[in-house]
Short mmCIF file of C-alpha atoms in Angstrom, two decimals:
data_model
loop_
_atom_site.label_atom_id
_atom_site.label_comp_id
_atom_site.label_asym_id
_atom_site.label_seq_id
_atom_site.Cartn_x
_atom_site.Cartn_y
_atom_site.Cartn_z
CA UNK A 842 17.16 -0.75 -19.95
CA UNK A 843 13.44 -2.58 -21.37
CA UNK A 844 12.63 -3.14 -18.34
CA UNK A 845 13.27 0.42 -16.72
CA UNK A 846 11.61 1.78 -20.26
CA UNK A 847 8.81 -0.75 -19.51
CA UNK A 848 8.05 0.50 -15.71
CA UNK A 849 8.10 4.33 -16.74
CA UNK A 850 5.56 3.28 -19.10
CA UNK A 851 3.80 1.36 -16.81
CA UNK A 852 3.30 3.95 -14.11
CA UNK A 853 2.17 6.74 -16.68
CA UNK A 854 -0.72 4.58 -17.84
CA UNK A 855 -1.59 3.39 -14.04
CA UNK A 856 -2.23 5.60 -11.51
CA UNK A 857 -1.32 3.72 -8.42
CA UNK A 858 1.54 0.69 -8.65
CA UNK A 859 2.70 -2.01 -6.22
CA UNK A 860 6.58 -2.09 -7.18
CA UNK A 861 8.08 -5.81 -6.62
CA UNK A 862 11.57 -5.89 -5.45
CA UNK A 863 12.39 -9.54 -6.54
CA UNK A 864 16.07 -8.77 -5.36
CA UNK A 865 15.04 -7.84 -1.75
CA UNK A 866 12.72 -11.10 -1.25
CA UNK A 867 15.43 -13.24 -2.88
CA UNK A 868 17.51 -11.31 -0.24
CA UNK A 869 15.54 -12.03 2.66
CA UNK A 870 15.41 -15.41 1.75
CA UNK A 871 18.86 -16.10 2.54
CA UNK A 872 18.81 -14.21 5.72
CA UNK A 873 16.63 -16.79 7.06
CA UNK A 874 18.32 -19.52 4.99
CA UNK A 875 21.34 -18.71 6.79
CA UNK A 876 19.73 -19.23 10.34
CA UNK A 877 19.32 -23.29 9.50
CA UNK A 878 20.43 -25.85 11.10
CA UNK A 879 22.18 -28.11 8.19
CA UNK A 880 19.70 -30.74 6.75
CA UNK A 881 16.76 -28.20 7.61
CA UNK A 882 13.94 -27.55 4.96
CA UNK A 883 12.17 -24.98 4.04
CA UNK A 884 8.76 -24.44 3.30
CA UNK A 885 7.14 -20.90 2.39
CA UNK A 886 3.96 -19.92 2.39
CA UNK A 887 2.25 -18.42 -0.67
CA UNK A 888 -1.28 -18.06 0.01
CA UNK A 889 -3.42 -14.73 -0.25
CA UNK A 890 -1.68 -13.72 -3.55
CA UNK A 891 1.58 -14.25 -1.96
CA UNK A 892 0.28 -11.65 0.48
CA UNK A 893 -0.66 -9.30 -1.93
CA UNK A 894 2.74 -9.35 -4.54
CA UNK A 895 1.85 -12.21 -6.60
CA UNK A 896 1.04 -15.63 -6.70
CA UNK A 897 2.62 -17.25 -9.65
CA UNK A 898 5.56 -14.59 -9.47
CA UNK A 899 7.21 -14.99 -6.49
CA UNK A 900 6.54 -19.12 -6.28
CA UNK A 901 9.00 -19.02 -9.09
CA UNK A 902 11.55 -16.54 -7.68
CA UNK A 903 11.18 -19.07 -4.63
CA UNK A 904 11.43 -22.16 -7.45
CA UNK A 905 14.72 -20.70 -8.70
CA UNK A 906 16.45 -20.56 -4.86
CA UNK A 907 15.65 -23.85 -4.53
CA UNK A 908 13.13 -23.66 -1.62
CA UNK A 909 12.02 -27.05 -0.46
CA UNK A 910 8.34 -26.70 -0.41
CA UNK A 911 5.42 -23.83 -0.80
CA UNK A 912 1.82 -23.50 1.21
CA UNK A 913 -1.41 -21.79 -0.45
CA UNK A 914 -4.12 -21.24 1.91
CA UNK A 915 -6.77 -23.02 -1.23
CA UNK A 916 -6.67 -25.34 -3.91
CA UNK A 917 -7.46 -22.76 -6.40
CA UNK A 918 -3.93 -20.85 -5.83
CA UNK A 919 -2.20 -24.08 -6.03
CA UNK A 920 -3.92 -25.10 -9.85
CA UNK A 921 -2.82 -21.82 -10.42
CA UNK A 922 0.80 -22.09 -9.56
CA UNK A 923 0.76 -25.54 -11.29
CA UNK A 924 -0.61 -23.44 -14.71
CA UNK A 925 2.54 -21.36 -14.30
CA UNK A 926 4.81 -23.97 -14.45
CA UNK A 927 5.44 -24.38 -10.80
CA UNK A 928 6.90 -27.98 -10.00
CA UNK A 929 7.68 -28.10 -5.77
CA UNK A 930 5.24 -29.77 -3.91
CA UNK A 931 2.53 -27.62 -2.88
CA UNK A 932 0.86 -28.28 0.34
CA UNK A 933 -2.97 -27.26 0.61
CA UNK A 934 -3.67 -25.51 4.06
CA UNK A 935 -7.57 -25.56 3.83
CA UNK A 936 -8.58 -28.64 1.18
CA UNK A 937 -11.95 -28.09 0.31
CA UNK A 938 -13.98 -31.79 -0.77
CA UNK A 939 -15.22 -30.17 -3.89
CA UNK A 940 -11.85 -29.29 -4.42
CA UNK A 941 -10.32 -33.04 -4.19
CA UNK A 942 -10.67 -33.50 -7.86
CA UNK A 943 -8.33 -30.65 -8.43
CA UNK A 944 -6.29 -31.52 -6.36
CA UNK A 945 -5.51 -34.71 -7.25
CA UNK A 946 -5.38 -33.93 -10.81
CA UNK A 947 -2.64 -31.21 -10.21
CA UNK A 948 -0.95 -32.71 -7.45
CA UNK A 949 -1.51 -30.69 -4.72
CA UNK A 950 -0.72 -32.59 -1.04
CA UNK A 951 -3.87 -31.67 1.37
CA UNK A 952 -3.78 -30.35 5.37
CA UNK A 953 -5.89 -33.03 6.68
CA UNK A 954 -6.94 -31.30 10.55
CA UNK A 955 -9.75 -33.15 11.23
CA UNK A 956 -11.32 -36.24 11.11
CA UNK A 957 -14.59 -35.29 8.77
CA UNK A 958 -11.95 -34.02 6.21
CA UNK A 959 -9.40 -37.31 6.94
CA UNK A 960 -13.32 -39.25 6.26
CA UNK A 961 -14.20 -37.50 3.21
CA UNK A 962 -10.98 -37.79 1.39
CA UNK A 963 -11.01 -41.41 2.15
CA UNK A 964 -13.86 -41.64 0.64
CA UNK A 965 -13.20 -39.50 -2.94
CA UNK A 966 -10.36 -41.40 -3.47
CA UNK A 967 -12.51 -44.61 -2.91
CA UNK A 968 -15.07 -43.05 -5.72
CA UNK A 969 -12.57 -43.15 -8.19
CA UNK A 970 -10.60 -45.95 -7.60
CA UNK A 971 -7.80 -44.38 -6.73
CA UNK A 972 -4.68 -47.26 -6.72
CA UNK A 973 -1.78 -44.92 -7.83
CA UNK A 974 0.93 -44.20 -5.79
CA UNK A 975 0.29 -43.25 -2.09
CA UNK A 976 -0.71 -39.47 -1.87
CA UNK A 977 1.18 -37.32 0.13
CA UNK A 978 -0.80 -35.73 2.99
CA UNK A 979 -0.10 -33.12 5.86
CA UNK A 980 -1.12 -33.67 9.55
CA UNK A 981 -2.13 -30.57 11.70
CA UNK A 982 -2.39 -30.97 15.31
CA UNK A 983 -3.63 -28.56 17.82
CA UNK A 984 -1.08 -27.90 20.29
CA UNK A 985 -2.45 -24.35 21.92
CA UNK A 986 -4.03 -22.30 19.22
CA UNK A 987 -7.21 -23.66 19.07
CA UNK A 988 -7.77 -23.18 15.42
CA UNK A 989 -7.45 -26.19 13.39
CA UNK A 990 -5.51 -29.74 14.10
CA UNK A 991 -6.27 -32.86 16.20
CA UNK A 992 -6.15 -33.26 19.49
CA UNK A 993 -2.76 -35.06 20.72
CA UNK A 994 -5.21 -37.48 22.32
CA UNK A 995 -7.18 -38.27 18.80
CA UNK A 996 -3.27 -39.89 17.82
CA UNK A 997 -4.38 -43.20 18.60
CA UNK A 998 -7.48 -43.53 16.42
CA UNK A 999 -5.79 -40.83 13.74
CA UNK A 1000 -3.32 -43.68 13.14
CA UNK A 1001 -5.84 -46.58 13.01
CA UNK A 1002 -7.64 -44.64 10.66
CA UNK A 1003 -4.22 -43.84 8.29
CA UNK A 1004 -3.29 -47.72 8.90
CA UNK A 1005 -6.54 -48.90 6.96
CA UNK A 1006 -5.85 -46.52 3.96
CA UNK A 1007 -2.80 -47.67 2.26
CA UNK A 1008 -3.29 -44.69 -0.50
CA UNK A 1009 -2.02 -41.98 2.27
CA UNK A 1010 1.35 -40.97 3.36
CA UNK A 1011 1.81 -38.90 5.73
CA UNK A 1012 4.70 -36.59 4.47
CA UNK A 1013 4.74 -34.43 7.15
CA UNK A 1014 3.41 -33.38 11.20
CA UNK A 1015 3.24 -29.71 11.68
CA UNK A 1016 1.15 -27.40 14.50
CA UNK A 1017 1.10 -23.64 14.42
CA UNK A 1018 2.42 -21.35 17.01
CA UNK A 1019 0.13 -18.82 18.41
CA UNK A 1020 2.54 -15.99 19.48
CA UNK A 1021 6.18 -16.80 18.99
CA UNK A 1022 6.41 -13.04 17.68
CA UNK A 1023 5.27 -12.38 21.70
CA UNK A 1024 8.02 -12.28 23.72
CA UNK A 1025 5.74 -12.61 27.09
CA UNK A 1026 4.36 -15.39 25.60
CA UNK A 1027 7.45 -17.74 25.47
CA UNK A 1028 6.98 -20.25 28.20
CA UNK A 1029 3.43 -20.84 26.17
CA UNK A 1030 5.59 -21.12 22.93
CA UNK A 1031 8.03 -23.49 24.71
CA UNK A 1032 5.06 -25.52 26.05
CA UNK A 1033 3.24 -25.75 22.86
CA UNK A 1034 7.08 -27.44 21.11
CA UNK A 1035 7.34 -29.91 23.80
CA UNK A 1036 3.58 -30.68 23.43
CA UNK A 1037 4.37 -31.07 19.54
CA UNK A 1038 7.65 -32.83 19.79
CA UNK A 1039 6.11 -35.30 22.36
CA UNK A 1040 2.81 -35.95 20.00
CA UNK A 1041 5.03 -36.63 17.00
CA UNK A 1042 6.89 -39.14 19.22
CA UNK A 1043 3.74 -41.27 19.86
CA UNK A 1044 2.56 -40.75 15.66
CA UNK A 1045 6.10 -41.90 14.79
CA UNK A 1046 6.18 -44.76 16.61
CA UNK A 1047 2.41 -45.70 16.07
CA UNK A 1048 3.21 -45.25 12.22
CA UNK A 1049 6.45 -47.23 11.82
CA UNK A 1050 7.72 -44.41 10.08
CA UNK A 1051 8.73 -40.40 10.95
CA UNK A 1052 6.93 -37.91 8.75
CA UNK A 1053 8.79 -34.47 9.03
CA UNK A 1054 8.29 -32.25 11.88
CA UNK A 1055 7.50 -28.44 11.28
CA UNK A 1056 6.18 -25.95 13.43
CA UNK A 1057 8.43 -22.89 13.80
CA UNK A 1058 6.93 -19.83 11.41
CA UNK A 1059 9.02 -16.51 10.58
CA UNK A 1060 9.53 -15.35 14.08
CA UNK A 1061 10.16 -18.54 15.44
CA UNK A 1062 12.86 -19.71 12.91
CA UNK A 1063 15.47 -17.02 14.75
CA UNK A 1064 14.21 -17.10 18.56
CA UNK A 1065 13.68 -21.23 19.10
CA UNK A 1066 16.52 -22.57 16.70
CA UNK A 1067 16.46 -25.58 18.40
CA UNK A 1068 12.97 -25.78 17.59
CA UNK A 1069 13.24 -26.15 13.34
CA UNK A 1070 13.13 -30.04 13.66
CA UNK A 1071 13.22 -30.77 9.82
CA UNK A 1072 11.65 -28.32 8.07
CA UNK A 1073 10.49 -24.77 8.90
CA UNK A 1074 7.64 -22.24 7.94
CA UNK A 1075 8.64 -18.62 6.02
CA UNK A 1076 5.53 -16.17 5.99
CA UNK A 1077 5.94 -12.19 6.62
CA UNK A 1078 9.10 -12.85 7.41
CA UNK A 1079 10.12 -13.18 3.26
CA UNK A 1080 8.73 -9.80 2.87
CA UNK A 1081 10.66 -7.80 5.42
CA UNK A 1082 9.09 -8.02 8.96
CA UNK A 1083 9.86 -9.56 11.54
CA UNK A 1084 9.91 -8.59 15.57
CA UNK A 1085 13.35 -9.59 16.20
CA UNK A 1086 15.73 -6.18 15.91
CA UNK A 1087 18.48 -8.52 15.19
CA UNK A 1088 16.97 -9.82 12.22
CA UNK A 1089 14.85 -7.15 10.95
CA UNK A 1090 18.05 -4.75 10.38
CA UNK A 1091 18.80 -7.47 8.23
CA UNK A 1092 16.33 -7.68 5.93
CA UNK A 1093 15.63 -5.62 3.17
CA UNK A 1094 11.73 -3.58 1.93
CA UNK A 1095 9.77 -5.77 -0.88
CA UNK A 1096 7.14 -3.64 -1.66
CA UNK A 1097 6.65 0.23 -2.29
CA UNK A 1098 3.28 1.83 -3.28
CA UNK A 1099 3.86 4.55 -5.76
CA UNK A 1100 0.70 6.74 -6.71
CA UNK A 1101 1.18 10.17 -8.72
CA UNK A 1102 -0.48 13.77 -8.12
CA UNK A 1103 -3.16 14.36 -10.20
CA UNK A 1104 -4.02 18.00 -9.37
CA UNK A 1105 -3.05 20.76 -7.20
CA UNK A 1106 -4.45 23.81 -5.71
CA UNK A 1107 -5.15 26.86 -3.50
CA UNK A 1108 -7.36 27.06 -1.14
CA UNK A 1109 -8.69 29.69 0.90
CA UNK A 1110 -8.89 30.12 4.58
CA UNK A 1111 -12.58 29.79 5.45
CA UNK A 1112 -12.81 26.95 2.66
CA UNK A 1113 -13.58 22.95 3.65
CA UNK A 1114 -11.64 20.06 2.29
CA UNK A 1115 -13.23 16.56 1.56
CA UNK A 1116 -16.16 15.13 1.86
CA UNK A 1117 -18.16 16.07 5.30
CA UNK A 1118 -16.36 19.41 4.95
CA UNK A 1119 -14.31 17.31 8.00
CA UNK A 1120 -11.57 20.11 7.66
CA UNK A 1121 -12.20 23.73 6.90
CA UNK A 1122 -8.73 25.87 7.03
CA UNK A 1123 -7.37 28.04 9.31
CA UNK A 1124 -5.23 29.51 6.50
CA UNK A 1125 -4.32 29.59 3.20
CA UNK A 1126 -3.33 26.08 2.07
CA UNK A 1127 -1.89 24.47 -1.23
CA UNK A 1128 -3.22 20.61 -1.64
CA UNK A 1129 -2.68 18.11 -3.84
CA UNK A 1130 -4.57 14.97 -4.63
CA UNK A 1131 -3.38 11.93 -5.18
CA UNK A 1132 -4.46 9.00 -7.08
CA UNK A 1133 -5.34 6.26 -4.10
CA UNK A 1134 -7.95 5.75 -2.31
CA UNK A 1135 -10.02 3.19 -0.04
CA UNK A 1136 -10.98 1.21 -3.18
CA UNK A 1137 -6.73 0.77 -3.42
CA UNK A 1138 -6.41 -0.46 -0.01
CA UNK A 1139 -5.56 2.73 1.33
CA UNK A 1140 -8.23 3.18 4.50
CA UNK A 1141 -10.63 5.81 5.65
CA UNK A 1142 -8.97 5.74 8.62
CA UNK A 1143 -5.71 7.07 7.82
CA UNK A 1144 -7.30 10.58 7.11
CA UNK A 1145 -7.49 13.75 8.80
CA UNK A 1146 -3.47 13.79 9.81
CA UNK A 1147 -2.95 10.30 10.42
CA UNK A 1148 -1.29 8.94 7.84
CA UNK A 1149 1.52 10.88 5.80
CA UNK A 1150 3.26 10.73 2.43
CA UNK A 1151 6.37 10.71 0.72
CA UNK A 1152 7.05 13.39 -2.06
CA UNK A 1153 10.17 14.53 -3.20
CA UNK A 1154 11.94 14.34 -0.46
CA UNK A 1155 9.75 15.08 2.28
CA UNK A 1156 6.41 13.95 4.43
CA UNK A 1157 2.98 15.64 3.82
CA UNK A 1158 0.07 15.02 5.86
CA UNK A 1159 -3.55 13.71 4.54
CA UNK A 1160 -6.26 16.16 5.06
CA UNK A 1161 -9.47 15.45 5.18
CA UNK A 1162 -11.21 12.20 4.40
CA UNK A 1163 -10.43 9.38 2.65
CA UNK A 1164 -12.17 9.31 -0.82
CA UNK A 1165 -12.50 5.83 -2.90
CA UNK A 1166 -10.08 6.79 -4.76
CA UNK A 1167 -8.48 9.72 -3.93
CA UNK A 1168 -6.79 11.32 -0.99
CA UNK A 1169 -5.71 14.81 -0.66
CA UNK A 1170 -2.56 16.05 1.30
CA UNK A 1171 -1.57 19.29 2.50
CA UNK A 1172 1.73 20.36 0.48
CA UNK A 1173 1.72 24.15 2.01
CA UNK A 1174 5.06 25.78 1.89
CA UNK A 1175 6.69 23.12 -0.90
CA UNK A 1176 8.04 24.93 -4.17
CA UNK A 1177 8.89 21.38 -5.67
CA UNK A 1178 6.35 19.16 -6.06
CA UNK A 1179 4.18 19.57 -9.39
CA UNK A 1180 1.31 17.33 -11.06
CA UNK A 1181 2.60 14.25 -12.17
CA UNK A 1182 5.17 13.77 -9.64
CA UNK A 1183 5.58 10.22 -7.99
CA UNK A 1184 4.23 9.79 -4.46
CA UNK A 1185 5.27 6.94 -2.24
CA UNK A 1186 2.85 5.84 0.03
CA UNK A 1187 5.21 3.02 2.32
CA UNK A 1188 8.43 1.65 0.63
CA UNK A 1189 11.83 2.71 0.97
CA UNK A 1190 11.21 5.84 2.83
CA UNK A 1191 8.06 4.81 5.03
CA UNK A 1192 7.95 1.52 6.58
CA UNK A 1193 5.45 -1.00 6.06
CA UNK A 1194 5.71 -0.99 9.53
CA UNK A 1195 5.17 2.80 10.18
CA UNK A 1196 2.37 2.47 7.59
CA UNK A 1197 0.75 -0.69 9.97
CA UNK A 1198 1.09 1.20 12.58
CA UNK A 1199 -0.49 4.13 11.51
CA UNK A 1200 -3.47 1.78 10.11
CA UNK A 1201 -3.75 0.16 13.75
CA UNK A 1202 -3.28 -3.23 11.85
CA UNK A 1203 -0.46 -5.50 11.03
CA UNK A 1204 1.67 -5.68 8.14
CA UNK A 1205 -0.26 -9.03 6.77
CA UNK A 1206 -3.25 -7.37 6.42
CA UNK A 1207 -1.65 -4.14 4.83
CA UNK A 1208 0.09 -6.47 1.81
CA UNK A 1209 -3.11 -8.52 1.81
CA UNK A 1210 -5.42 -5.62 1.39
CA UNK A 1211 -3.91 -4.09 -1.61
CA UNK A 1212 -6.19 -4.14 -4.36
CA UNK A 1213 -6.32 -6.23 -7.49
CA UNK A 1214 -6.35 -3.02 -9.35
CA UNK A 1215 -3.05 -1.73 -7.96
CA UNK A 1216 -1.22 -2.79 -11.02
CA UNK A 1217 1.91 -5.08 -9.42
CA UNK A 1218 5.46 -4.17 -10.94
CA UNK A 1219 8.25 -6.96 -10.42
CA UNK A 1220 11.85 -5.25 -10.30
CA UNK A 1221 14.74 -7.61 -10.51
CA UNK A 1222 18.33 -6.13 -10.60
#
């Protein structure tokens, strides 16, 4: 009862809110749990604010399911996960060298991907003596994106290298996919595992020891099952998407953007609407404006029709342009929908798919472009 009195209070004082379904993630979390083969890991990744619902938040919703490992994309979101009392090893996708500090201080494992960054932590652990314990590090081959990761060829002097530095372990061997949500693009996916699996062959053996094997993401952990090795990669997939129909009627919403109407009125036919007078009406209309704008993540490009609305019960379209911080939609015809009533703008009754689609984007970059000042919410039943 707090909590619901605490979220009613919440949403009068903020304009626009990012709800949190804690429940749902938690949900989702077993649907791909349950796709495992037994003795498979899991590691999920946690970078860009958790794609937009919260850092700190969800690493400890993932803490409490007993998730075997997290990713952050920088050593910054990893300090602050440690500050929030997160304990699971954390590895660092994009280590930084004036970043090593930090990350040996909160113990945060580094993605070493290329020989300058292999040289350069070398040599900061050299500068301060460093005779602890051997620190965990992450090796990123390149198996077909063409992003980040050694060569299968550089193996050989990769291993000479790790050979000399007895501070190093190499916890794990991992290489992204570059379209396993693709289904015309599976004989590349297939070619980039075997490319992996027979790179990790030549490291093991070279090493004396096997590191764990990862390289299947969200839409890989369903399609290639035979493919998870012994750990796998959670992304989008933790917050509801994921191309598979099979698995996406499976998984639950995580996120709903609420904003509230702040004013309504008539206008007359003849009059424009928006800046750039972009629409002047054919008729009498009845608007209402809504507190969201561009500023909120909500583009320029969804107005003029494109993108729609949820209010009371039915769809309204956006008229006109995109302000900052405002949009206006065209509630003609409705006899129930007054100032101060709730509008959702994706959630439980539009997609975050519909929404991406309407946006000409992807889902990752609608969570990841909600703004800071969208006040985040975290529901837990």
């Amino acid at each position: 009862m707090l909590e619901r009195i605490s979220n009613v209070l919440t949403q009068r004082t903020h304009g626009t809110v990012m709800k949190i379904h804690m429940h749902h993630i938690a949900h989702n979390l077993q649907v791909y749990r349950s796709m495992l083969q037994p003795g498979v890991k899991m590691m999920v990744m946690v970078k860009a604010f958790s794609y937009g619902s919260g850092t700190a938040e969800i690493a400890n919703l993932l803490a409490f399911n007993r998730v075997d490992y997290l990713a952050v994309a920088y050593a910054d979101e990893g300090v602050e996960l440690r500050r929030n009392g997160v304990h699971l090893p954390i590895m660092v996708m994009n280590p930084e060298p004036e970043t090593f500090a930090q990350m040996l201080q909160y113990k945060l494992e580094p993605e070493i991907y290329n020989f300058r960054i292999l040289q350069l932590f070398v040599a900061f652990l050299k500068n301060e003596n460093y005779n602890d314990s051997p620190i965990s590090i992450h090796i990123k081959l390149d198996t077909g994106m063409h992003r980040l990761g050694f060569m299968p060829d550089d193996i050989p002097q990769l291993v000479k290298n790790i050979l000399q530095q007895k501070q190093l372990h190499i916890t794990s061997v991992f290489s992204h996919l570059a379209a396993a949500d693709e289904m015309q693009q599976d004989a590349f996916t297939l070619q980039q595992i075997t490319v992996f699996k027979s790179a990790c062959d030549v490291l093991e053996k070279q090493m004396g020891y096997a590191p764990m094997r990862h390289i299947l993401n969200s839409p890989g952990i369903s399609k290639f099952p035979e493919a998870q090795m012994d750990m796998v990669r959670l992304g989008i997939g933790l917050y509801g998407d994921d191309p598979a129909k099979h698995v996406s009627e499976k998984l639950l919403f995580t996120s709903s953007i609420e904003t509230t109407v702040t004013q309504i009125k008539n206008i007359n036919a003849g009059e424009s609407i928006g800046y750039g007078r972009s629409v002047i009406a054919e008729k009498n209309m009845r608007i209402a404006t809504l507190n969201i704008g561009y500023a909120d993540g909500f583009r320029r490009s969804l107005g003029n029709g494109v993108a729609k609305v949820w209010i009371n019960n039915n769809l309204y379209s956006v008229v006109g342009r995109v302000c900052m911080d405002m949009i206006m939609v065209d509630i003609t015809g409705a006899k129930n929908i007054a100032e101060g009533d709730v509008a959702e703008i994706f959630g439980e009754h539009i997609s975050l798919q519909q929404f991406s689609e309407w946006m000409q984007t992807i889902p990752y970059e609608v969570l990841t472009g909600i703004s800071q000042r969208v006040k985040r919410i975290y529901l837990q039943e």
